[in-house]
Structures are given as structure tokens and as C-alpha cells.
Amino acid sequence: MSEEEELRAWVEVDLGAIINNIRALRRLIGKETKLLAVVKANAYGHGALGVARAALYAGADYLGVSTVAEGQKLRLGGVEAPILILGYVAPAEAERAVANSLTTAIFSPHLAEALNTAAGGMQTKAKVHIKVDTGMGRLGLWPDEVLDFYQYLRGLANLEVEGIFTHLATADDPDPKGARWQLGQFSDLMAVLSAAGAQVPLVHAANSAAVLTYPESWYTMVRPGLAIYGLLRNELAALEPAMSLKCRVAQVRPVPAGRGISYGWTYRTDKNTNIAVLPVGYADGFSRLLSNKAKVLIRGKAYPIVGKITMDYCMADVGDDPIQEGDEAVLIGRQGEQAITAGDLAAALGTISYEVVCMIGPRVPRIFINAPPDFPCLDSPNELGYR
Ligand SMILES: Cc1ncc(COP(=O)(O)O)c(C=O)c1O
């Protein structure tokens, strides 16, 4: 019995696709520019450890996470590559960040002091990247605050200012004005720092959309997330989606005309039909807002998800087709000629594909497929589910 046959529902993550996507980005940016693979939020729901290993195998230089816990999890999984925490770290977490050799974004003297003390206690240096807000309107220092902060950081003996970065708010907007303005702010700041004699090796600004659209945003490192998961369509790089959400049909039941299906009877059969019950619900991250909107692929054909999606199940009207208990059903991904993308679900939900893939819950095991033969395995490969 293969692993999937034992499972009710699972996410299949195509490591070959992740590797190809990173190599496609690498071809675009060249060898000199470093590549930080963003694997925060459990690698956008794909499974952080498997994706991190694939990214490093494909030549990524750095990994990006959101929290100390995410970074520590990678370290516990045996990842030795540099890891940058892109966002907020509470001063109380400084020791854990340093002990796990996690580089931190920095914009606050409180964290700087805590990191400096923690690193001093461990006779090491804490690496930091200054986070500059050139217009995102989220975390960071305004450009005119950066020179003073840099000089202050240089005064802390146990800190190493390895990088400086900013994040673009509108890189995926067809109108380039916003991104160009932010990049202009950032470049002006880099000129000020350089005139003051600052030397910061890693300078970065580019998310996926910027990697593909604005070569001037590459500086010395790029920070793609979405593109490595194949969730950004672009003619410059052939990127393939890596994630599929699959399950087995739990039961197929004949239902007479005029019956209501699921809570609230929001769907009624208009003829005698068959309802396939699928063991995926909103507790798995398949949003209830997709009720009567999503589709499922079974035996190469698309069927509507009907009635309210419940916590653990959803239903599809499969008509008179010979669908059987145990058939593989695809809620995201390809089957035969048909495909349902995270973007399709995002459109139905009125959101973005990022949220669709991040929502898929921890209850759904991630199965990694298409690992190259020389792909590095853990001591217990089952933990990652390689095949
Ligand atoms: C600071 C930072 N850099 C890079 C990324 C990657 O962005 P994308 O997934 O659009 O490539 C993110 C994601 O939100 C981020 O927050």
C-alpha cells in the first residue's frame, strides 16, 4: 500500500517543481546575486523543512522565516544554512535567536541591546539586517532614521550588521510608479550610507514580483517566496505550482431529487444523483466560504462542491458518473487534462493565492514527491514523507 492509500487527505509537494523554480530564478538573476528563499509560515503551507532542503539543494544561499520558532524548527531539522528572521523578534527571544544562529531583522534598540547581551554571553556575534520602511507602512525605520541607527549598532560590540533591506508594497502592480519610488528611496539611502563609509554586504529588496519585474531591485540578494512555490505566472521564468491538495472519496451515496445537502440545506438536488463525500473540511483549511463555489477533480472530470463545507467534510455532486469510494480526488492541482489552481480558489474567495496555501492546516500531512535521487534525507525520512 502506498503512503497516500493509507491517508484520508494529504498535500503533495513536488520538490522537483520547487527545485526547478529556484533554478529558473537563479538563471534570471545570475550567479553573483544571492538568493534567500522565503520559507516562513511553514513554507507558505508547503512544509518548511522539505522546502528548505529543496531550496538549498537548488542553490539558495539563505532562508527567510517569520519567527524564532520557525527558524529553530529548521535548525532542529538539521538545516545549517543562514536563516534570517524577516520580522519582529521580542527582546525576550534574543537568546534563543542567537543560540540557534538566527540572523534577525533589526529596527529597535530594545532588541539590539538584548541581542548584544545574549551574543556577549555566548561569546559570539549576533548577525542583524536593518529593516527599512521605504513605503510599505509596516515594520522598520524610515530612511532618514537609518544612518544614526547604523552608527549606534556599530557601537555594540557583539552585533554584526550583515545586511539592510526593505519590502515593496506594490511590486505586483502593473503600474510601476510605487515600486520605482520605493526603490529610489532605498537607493538614495544606500548612497547616504556609502558616503558615510558604511559597509553592509547584503542589500535586498526584491520579493517575487520584483525579481521578475525590476532588475534594479536585486542589489546583492533577492527574497522570493511565491515564485518558488510556482504561484506566480510569468513569461520570464517557467514556474510550476508545487502544491496539490488531495483526498480519497470517503463514500458515494445515491440521493433522490429534492434533498438538501449539508448544514442549512443550501444545495438541493434537482434530480436523482450521487453525492461523493470528501474527507476535507474547513478544519483542514478548505474554507467554508468556498461552499457551493469550489470544484473537485475525480477520474479526470470536474464536479461542483455542493452544500456547506463542514469542519471535516465537503460534498460533490457527481451525477451518474461511476465514482467510487477510495477514488483520488483533487481539490488543488492537476488530474489528467484538468487543473484547479490556488489562484482559482483565491478568486472564488476574493483573496490571494498566498492565503489559500497558507490556510491548509497542520492536520493534513505533507507528502514530498519528485525528490531527486541524491536529495539529502533526514535520519527518519518518513518524517518528511519522501518518495
Ligand atoms: C519581508 C518579506 N520579504 C519577502 C517576501 C516574499 O514575498 P513573495 O512571496 O511575494 O515573493 C515576503 C512575503 O510576504 C516578506 O514579508
Short mmCIF file of C-alpha atoms and ligand atoms in Angstrom, two decimals:
data_model
loop_
_atom_site.label_atom_id
_atom_site.label_comp_id
_atom_site.label_asym_id
_atom_site.label_seq_id
_atom_site.Cartn_x
_atom_site.Cartn_y
_atom_site.Cartn_z
CA MET A 1 0.00 0.00 0.00
CA SER A 2 1.44 3.38 -0.94
CA GLU A 3 1.54 6.10 1.66
CA GLU A 4 -1.37 8.03 0.10
CA GLU A 5 -3.62 4.99 0.12
CA GLU A 6 -3.39 5.00 3.88
CA LEU A 7 -4.32 8.67 4.15
CA ARG A 8 -7.68 10.39 4.12
CA ALA A 9 -6.31 13.67 2.83
CA TRP A 10 -2.86 14.94 2.08
CA VAL A 11 -0.87 17.75 0.49
CA GLU A 12 1.51 16.64 -2.19
CA VAL A 13 4.53 18.91 -2.56
CA ASP A 14 6.50 18.49 -5.74
CA LEU A 15 10.12 19.07 -4.70
CA GLY A 16 11.18 18.80 -8.34
CA ALA A 17 8.97 21.81 -9.10
CA ILE A 18 10.46 23.81 -6.21
CA ILE A 19 13.97 22.95 -7.37
CA ASN A 20 13.15 23.89 -10.98
CA ASN A 21 11.52 27.14 -9.89
CA ILE A 22 14.56 28.17 -7.86
CA ARG A 23 16.90 27.26 -10.69
CA ALA A 24 14.76 29.32 -13.11
CA LEU A 25 15.08 32.33 -10.77
CA ARG A 26 18.80 31.69 -10.45
CA ARG A 27 19.22 31.71 -14.25
CA LEU A 28 17.44 35.05 -14.31
CA ILE A 29 19.44 36.77 -11.54
CA GLY A 30 22.82 35.22 -12.39
CA LYS A 31 25.43 33.68 -10.10
CA GLU A 32 26.55 36.84 -8.34
CA THR A 33 23.24 37.78 -6.72
CA LYS A 34 22.41 35.77 -3.62
CA LEU A 35 19.01 34.15 -3.27
CA LEU A 36 17.10 34.00 0.01
CA ALA A 37 14.23 31.51 -0.21
CA VAL A 38 11.28 32.66 1.89
CA VAL A 39 10.04 29.62 3.82
CA LYS A 40 8.06 31.42 6.50
CA ALA A 41 4.60 30.21 7.56
CA ASN A 42 5.58 26.56 7.08
CA ALA A 43 6.89 27.45 3.61
CA TYR A 44 3.56 29.03 2.63
CA GLY A 45 1.86 25.85 3.84
CA HIS A 46 4.10 23.55 1.78
CA GLY A 47 6.16 22.17 4.70
CA ALA A 48 9.15 24.21 5.83
CA LEU A 49 11.79 21.54 6.26
CA GLY A 50 11.22 19.78 2.95
CA VAL A 51 11.07 23.07 1.06
CA ALA A 52 14.12 24.47 2.87
CA ARG A 53 16.14 21.42 1.90
CA ALA A 54 14.93 21.62 -1.69
CA ALA A 55 15.76 25.32 -1.83
CA LEU A 56 19.28 24.76 -0.54
CA TYR A 57 19.74 21.78 -2.88
CA ALA A 58 18.75 24.06 -5.78
CA GLY A 59 21.34 26.64 -4.76
CA ALA A 60 19.56 29.05 -2.41
CA ASP A 61 22.04 30.90 -0.20
CA TYR A 62 19.80 31.98 2.65
CA LEU A 63 16.41 31.08 4.13
CA GLY A 64 13.83 33.55 5.42
CA VAL A 65 11.33 32.88 8.21
CA SER A 66 8.99 34.99 10.31
CA THR A 67 9.62 33.82 13.83
CA VAL A 68 12.32 32.45 16.10
CA ALA A 69 10.29 29.23 16.43
CA GLU A 70 10.21 28.77 12.66
CA GLY A 71 13.97 29.22 12.48
CA GLN A 72 14.60 26.91 15.41
CA LYS A 73 12.46 24.21 13.80
CA LEU A 74 14.70 24.31 10.73
CA ARG A 75 17.81 24.09 12.91
CA LEU A 76 16.32 21.10 14.75
CA GLY A 77 15.71 19.54 11.34
CA GLY A 78 19.42 19.81 10.63
CA VAL A 79 19.48 22.94 8.45
CA GLU A 80 22.83 24.71 8.81
CA ALA A 81 22.42 27.41 6.17
CA PRO A 82 21.99 31.05 7.21
CA ILE A 83 18.43 31.90 8.28
CA LEU A 84 17.03 35.42 8.51
CA ILE A 85 14.01 36.23 10.66
CA LEU A 86 12.32 38.79 8.44
CA GLY A 87 10.05 40.35 11.06
CA TYR A 88 9.57 41.13 14.73
CA VAL A 89 11.54 39.35 17.41
CA ALA A 90 10.68 40.19 21.01
CA PRO A 91 13.75 41.12 23.10
CA ALA A 92 12.93 38.15 25.39
CA GLU A 93 13.56 35.85 22.40
CA ALA A 94 17.03 37.23 21.70
CA GLU A 95 18.87 34.43 23.49
CA ARG A 96 17.00 31.74 21.59
CA ALA A 97 17.67 33.53 18.30
CA VAL A 98 21.41 33.78 19.00
CA ALA A 99 21.68 30.25 20.38
CA ASN A 100 20.18 28.98 17.12
CA SER A 101 22.42 31.20 14.94
CA LEU A 102 19.42 33.01 13.53
CA THR A 103 20.05 36.35 11.85
CA THR A 104 17.43 38.91 12.87
CA ALA A 105 15.80 41.88 11.22
CA ILE A 106 16.52 44.88 13.42
CA PHE A 107 14.83 48.25 13.84
CA SER A 108 14.64 48.66 17.61
CA PRO A 109 17.31 49.45 20.18
CA HIS A 110 15.50 47.17 22.66
CA LEU A 111 16.17 44.12 20.52
CA ALA A 112 19.66 45.37 19.64
CA GLU A 113 20.60 45.57 23.35
CA ALA A 114 19.09 42.16 24.06
CA LEU A 115 20.92 40.55 21.12
CA ASN A 116 24.17 42.24 22.09
CA THR A 117 23.90 40.94 25.66
CA ALA A 118 22.87 37.43 24.54
CA ALA A 119 25.70 37.22 21.99
CA GLY A 120 28.23 38.53 24.54
CA GLY A 121 27.14 35.83 26.98
CA MET A 122 27.69 33.17 24.32
CA GLN A 123 30.97 34.67 23.09
CA THR A 124 29.64 35.06 19.60
CA LYS A 125 28.29 37.81 17.35
CA ALA A 126 24.63 38.24 16.52
CA LYS A 127 24.07 38.98 12.84
CA VAL A 128 21.44 41.58 12.04
CA HIS A 129 19.84 43.09 8.92
CA ILE A 130 18.46 46.63 9.30
CA LYS A 131 14.82 46.75 8.24
CA VAL A 132 13.99 49.96 6.40
CA ASP A 133 10.45 51.08 5.65
CA THR A 134 10.65 52.89 2.32
CA GLY A 135 6.87 52.90 1.93
CA MET A 136 5.38 49.56 2.93
CA GLY A 137 3.87 51.19 6.01
CA ARG A 138 4.57 48.22 8.24
CA LEU A 139 7.70 47.47 10.27
CA GLY A 140 11.02 49.20 10.10
CA LEU A 141 12.82 52.52 10.27
CA TRP A 142 12.17 55.43 7.95
CA PRO A 143 15.16 56.02 5.66
CA ASP A 144 16.17 59.21 7.48
CA GLU A 145 16.48 57.30 10.77
CA VAL A 146 18.82 54.64 9.39
CA LEU A 147 22.27 56.29 9.43
CA ASP A 148 22.06 57.11 13.14
CA PHE A 149 20.75 53.63 13.92
CA TYR A 150 23.52 52.02 11.86
CA GLN A 151 26.13 54.02 13.77
CA TYR A 152 24.53 53.05 17.07
CA LEU A 153 24.57 49.37 16.06
CA ARG A 154 28.24 49.65 15.12
CA GLY A 155 28.87 50.67 18.72
CA LEU A 156 27.52 47.37 20.04
CA ALA A 157 30.50 45.04 20.19
CA ASN A 158 28.64 41.77 19.78
CA LEU A 159 26.50 42.70 16.78
CA GLU A 160 27.44 42.33 13.13
CA VAL A 161 25.44 44.40 10.66
CA GLU A 162 25.42 41.90 7.82
CA GLY A 163 22.51 43.29 5.85
CA ILE A 164 19.98 46.01 5.17
CA PHE A 165 16.64 45.54 3.46
CA THR A 166 13.28 46.95 2.53
CA HIS A 167 9.99 45.46 1.37
CA LEU A 168 7.98 46.65 -1.62
CA ALA A 169 4.25 47.26 -1.25
CA THR A 170 3.27 47.34 -4.93
CA ALA A 171 5.79 45.24 -6.87
CA ASP A 172 2.94 43.19 -8.39
CA ASP A 173 1.02 46.27 -9.50
CA PRO A 174 1.08 46.80 -13.28
CA ASP A 175 1.72 50.49 -12.56
CA PRO A 176 5.45 50.67 -11.73
CA LYS A 177 5.34 54.09 -10.06
CA GLY A 178 5.08 52.89 -6.45
CA ALA A 179 7.80 50.25 -6.66
CA ARG A 180 10.14 52.61 -8.52
CA TRP A 181 9.57 55.30 -5.90
CA GLN A 182 10.36 52.90 -3.04
CA LEU A 183 13.45 51.62 -4.87
CA GLY A 184 14.53 55.23 -5.37
CA GLN A 185 14.18 55.88 -1.62
CA PHE A 186 16.23 52.78 -0.89
CA SER A 187 18.97 53.60 -3.38
CA ASP A 188 19.22 57.16 -2.05
CA LEU A 189 19.64 55.71 1.44
CA MET A 190 22.33 53.30 0.25
CA ALA A 191 24.20 56.29 -1.25
CA VAL A 192 23.99 58.13 2.10
CA LEU A 193 25.30 55.08 3.98
CA SER A 194 28.06 54.52 1.50
CA ALA A 195 29.11 58.19 1.70
CA ALA A 196 29.32 57.74 5.48
CA GLY A 197 31.66 54.79 4.97
CA ALA A 198 29.15 52.07 5.92
CA GLN A 199 29.85 48.64 4.55
CA VAL A 200 26.89 46.31 4.56
CA PRO A 201 27.34 43.24 2.36
CA LEU A 202 23.75 42.03 1.95
CA VAL A 203 21.38 44.60 0.47
CA HIS A 204 17.95 43.32 -0.51
CA ALA A 205 14.52 44.49 -1.56
CA ALA A 206 13.04 42.11 -4.14
CA ASN A 207 10.07 39.87 -3.44
CA SER A 208 8.99 37.52 -6.25
CA ALA A 209 7.21 40.11 -8.35
CA ALA A 210 10.19 42.46 -8.11
CA VAL A 211 12.68 39.70 -9.00
CA LEU A 212 10.71 39.18 -12.20
CA THR A 213 9.97 42.83 -12.98
CA TYR A 214 12.66 45.12 -11.60
CA PRO A 215 16.29 44.00 -12.07
CA GLU A 216 17.33 47.22 -10.33
CA SER A 217 15.74 45.79 -7.15
CA TRP A 218 18.10 42.83 -6.97
CA TYR A 219 21.00 44.62 -5.20
CA THR A 220 23.14 41.82 -3.67
CA MET A 221 20.33 39.43 -2.67
CA VAL A 222 16.72 38.69 -3.67
CA ARG A 223 13.93 37.32 -1.44
CA PRO A 224 11.37 35.35 -3.45
CA GLY A 225 8.56 33.42 -1.80
CA LEU A 226 5.56 33.00 -4.07
CA ALA A 227 7.66 32.31 -7.17
CA ILE A 228 9.47 29.36 -5.63
CA TYR A 229 6.09 27.73 -4.98
CA GLY A 230 5.15 28.28 -8.64
CA LEU A 231 2.25 30.54 -7.73
CA LEU A 232 3.30 33.49 -9.87
CA ARG A 233 2.72 33.32 -13.60
CA ASN A 234 5.44 34.97 -15.62
CA GLU A 235 6.87 34.67 -19.09
CA LEU A 236 10.43 35.35 -17.90
CA ALA A 237 10.63 32.16 -15.88
CA ALA A 238 8.57 28.98 -16.39
CA LEU A 239 7.37 28.35 -12.85
CA GLU A 240 5.32 25.32 -11.89
CA PRO A 241 2.95 25.07 -8.92
CA ALA A 242 4.37 22.69 -6.33
CA MET A 243 1.33 22.03 -4.14
CA SER A 244 -1.64 19.73 -4.67
CA LEU A 245 -4.39 19.09 -2.11
CA LYS A 246 -5.79 15.61 -2.46
CA CYS A 247 -8.05 13.18 -0.62
CA ARG A 248 -9.83 9.89 -1.09
CA VAL A 249 -13.58 9.75 -1.70
CA ALA A 250 -14.93 8.59 1.67
CA GLN A 251 -18.36 7.49 0.47
CA VAL A 252 -20.61 7.77 -2.58
CA ARG A 253 -24.35 7.85 -1.89
CA PRO A 254 -27.36 7.87 -4.15
CA VAL A 255 -29.56 10.84 -3.24
CA PRO A 256 -33.07 11.36 -4.60
CA ALA A 257 -34.23 14.60 -6.22
CA GLY A 258 -35.23 17.39 -3.86
CA ARG A 259 -32.91 16.52 -0.96
CA GLY A 260 -30.91 19.16 0.88
CA ILE A 261 -27.19 18.60 1.30
CA SER A 262 -25.21 19.57 4.42
CA TYR A 263 -25.90 22.19 7.10
CA GLY A 264 -28.63 24.63 6.20
CA TRP A 265 -29.55 22.73 3.00
CA THR A 266 -28.01 25.46 0.86
CA TYR A 267 -27.92 22.98 -2.03
CA ARG A 268 -30.83 20.84 -3.14
CA THR A 269 -30.58 18.01 -5.65
CA ASP A 270 -32.69 18.80 -8.70
CA LYS A 271 -32.70 15.17 -9.89
CA ASN A 272 -31.71 11.75 -8.64
CA THR A 273 -27.97 11.91 -8.31
CA ASN A 274 -24.93 10.68 -6.39
CA ILE A 275 -23.11 12.65 -3.74
CA ALA A 276 -19.43 11.94 -3.12
CA VAL A 277 -18.35 12.75 0.42
CA LEU A 278 -14.78 14.07 0.63
CA PRO A 279 -12.82 13.98 3.90
CA VAL A 280 -11.59 17.59 3.74
CA GLY A 281 -13.25 20.43 5.60
CA TYR A 282 -12.57 23.86 6.95
CA ALA A 283 -10.52 22.39 9.81
CA ASP A 284 -8.11 21.28 7.09
CA GLY A 285 -8.02 24.82 5.71
CA PHE A 286 -10.61 24.32 2.97
CA SER A 287 -12.56 27.46 3.73
CA ARG A 288 -16.29 27.30 4.38
CA LEU A 289 -16.52 30.38 2.16
CA LEU A 290 -15.86 28.01 -0.78
CA SER A 291 -19.22 26.26 -0.15
CA ASN A 292 -21.12 25.92 -3.45
CA LYS A 293 -18.17 27.62 -5.23
CA ALA A 294 -15.22 25.21 -5.39
CA LYS A 295 -14.75 22.21 -7.66
CA VAL A 296 -13.08 18.85 -7.27
CA LEU A 297 -11.43 16.63 -9.89
CA ILE A 298 -12.22 12.92 -9.78
CA ARG A 299 -11.36 10.49 -12.58
CA GLY A 300 -10.23 13.45 -14.70
CA LYS A 301 -13.52 15.36 -14.52
CA ALA A 302 -14.54 18.46 -12.53
CA TYR A 303 -17.52 18.29 -10.18
CA PRO A 304 -19.09 21.07 -8.07
CA ILE A 305 -18.62 21.13 -4.31
CA VAL A 306 -22.21 21.40 -3.10
CA GLY A 307 -23.75 22.50 0.18
CA LYS A 308 -21.88 23.95 3.12
CA ILE A 309 -18.31 22.79 3.66
CA THR A 310 -18.25 21.33 7.17
CA MET A 311 -15.39 21.07 9.65
CA ASP A 312 -14.15 17.72 8.35
CA TYR A 313 -16.03 17.02 5.09
CA CYS A 314 -17.32 18.51 1.91
CA MET A 315 -19.62 17.03 -0.72
CA ALA A 316 -19.55 16.88 -4.52
CA ASP A 317 -22.47 16.17 -6.84
CA VAL A 318 -21.09 13.53 -9.21
CA GLY A 319 -24.33 12.79 -11.10
CA ASP A 320 -24.46 9.32 -12.61
CA ASP A 321 -20.71 9.01 -13.13
CA PRO A 322 -19.08 5.84 -11.80
CA ILE A 323 -17.25 7.46 -8.89
CA GLN A 324 -16.29 5.07 -6.12
CA GLU A 325 -15.23 5.10 -2.51
CA GLY A 326 -11.41 5.33 -2.42
CA ASP A 327 -11.06 7.27 -5.71
CA GLU A 328 -8.43 10.00 -5.58
CA ALA A 329 -9.97 13.48 -5.51
CA VAL A 330 -8.04 16.67 -6.25
CA LEU A 331 -9.10 19.95 -4.67
CA ILE A 332 -5.96 21.83 -5.74
CA GLY A 333 -3.74 20.53 -8.52
CA ARG A 334 -3.96 18.60 -11.77
CA GLN A 335 -5.73 15.45 -12.79
CA GLY A 336 -5.48 14.43 -16.42
CA GLU A 337 -6.14 17.49 -18.55
CA GLN A 338 -7.89 19.37 -15.78
CA ALA A 339 -6.39 21.67 -13.17
CA ILE A 340 -7.64 23.64 -10.18
CA THR A 341 -5.15 26.25 -9.03
CA ALA A 342 -4.73 28.02 -5.70
CA GLY A 343 -5.44 31.13 -7.79
CA ASP A 344 -8.87 29.71 -8.80
CA LEU A 345 -9.81 29.21 -5.16
CA ALA A 346 -8.42 32.63 -4.28
CA ALA A 347 -10.61 34.21 -6.95
CA ALA A 348 -13.67 32.39 -5.57
CA LEU A 349 -12.79 33.60 -2.07
CA GLY A 350 -11.91 37.15 -3.08
CA THR A 351 -8.37 36.76 -1.76
CA ILE A 352 -4.88 35.91 -2.98
CA SER A 353 -3.26 32.52 -3.57
CA TYR A 354 -0.85 33.18 -0.64
CA GLU A 355 -3.77 32.90 1.77
CA VAL A 356 -5.21 29.76 0.15
CA VAL A 357 -1.98 27.78 0.54
CA CYS A 358 -1.15 29.18 3.99
CA MET A 359 -4.58 28.18 5.26
CA ILE A 360 -4.06 24.46 4.74
CA GLY A 361 -3.86 23.18 8.26
CA PRO A 362 -1.38 21.08 10.21
CA ARG A 363 -3.80 18.11 10.23
CA VAL A 364 -3.08 17.49 6.55
CA PRO A 365 0.21 15.60 6.13
CA ARG A 366 2.66 16.98 3.59
CA ILE A 367 3.98 14.30 1.24
CA PHE A 368 7.08 15.30 -0.70
CA ILE A 369 7.30 13.85 -4.19
CA ASN A 370 9.81 14.00 -7.05
CA ALA A 371 12.87 14.33 -4.84
CA PRO A 372 16.00 13.89 -6.96
CA PRO A 373 17.89 10.64 -6.29
CA ASP A 374 20.71 12.40 -4.45
CA PHE A 375 18.39 14.57 -2.37
CA PRO A 376 19.60 14.74 1.25
CA CYS A 377 17.30 12.80 3.56
CA LEU A 378 16.83 13.10 7.27
CA ASP A 379 17.64 10.23 9.60
CA SER A 380 13.96 9.45 9.64
CA PRO A 381 12.83 10.13 6.09
CA ASN A 382 9.22 9.27 6.96
CA GLU A 383 9.03 12.47 8.92
CA LEU A 384 9.24 14.21 5.58
CA GLY A 385 7.41 11.53 3.64
CA TYR A 386 9.85 11.42 0.74
CA ARG A 387 9.19 9.09 -2.12
C1 LIG B 1 9.87 40.75 4.12
C2 LIG B 1 9.43 39.82 3.04
N1 LIG B 1 10.28 39.52 2.04
C3 LIG B 1 9.94 38.69 1.03
C4 LIG B 1 8.68 38.11 0.98
C5 LIG B 1 8.34 37.22 -0.17
O1 LIG B 1 7.29 37.77 -0.93
P1 LIG B 1 6.70 37.00 -2.19
O2 LIG B 1 6.05 35.77 -1.66
O3 LIG B 1 5.71 37.95 -2.76
O4 LIG B 1 7.82 36.69 -3.08
C6 LIG B 1 7.76 38.39 1.99
C7 LIG B 1 6.43 37.80 1.95
O5 LIG B 1 5.44 38.30 2.32
C8 LIG B 1 8.15 39.27 3.06
O6 LIG B 1 7.29 39.57 4.05
#
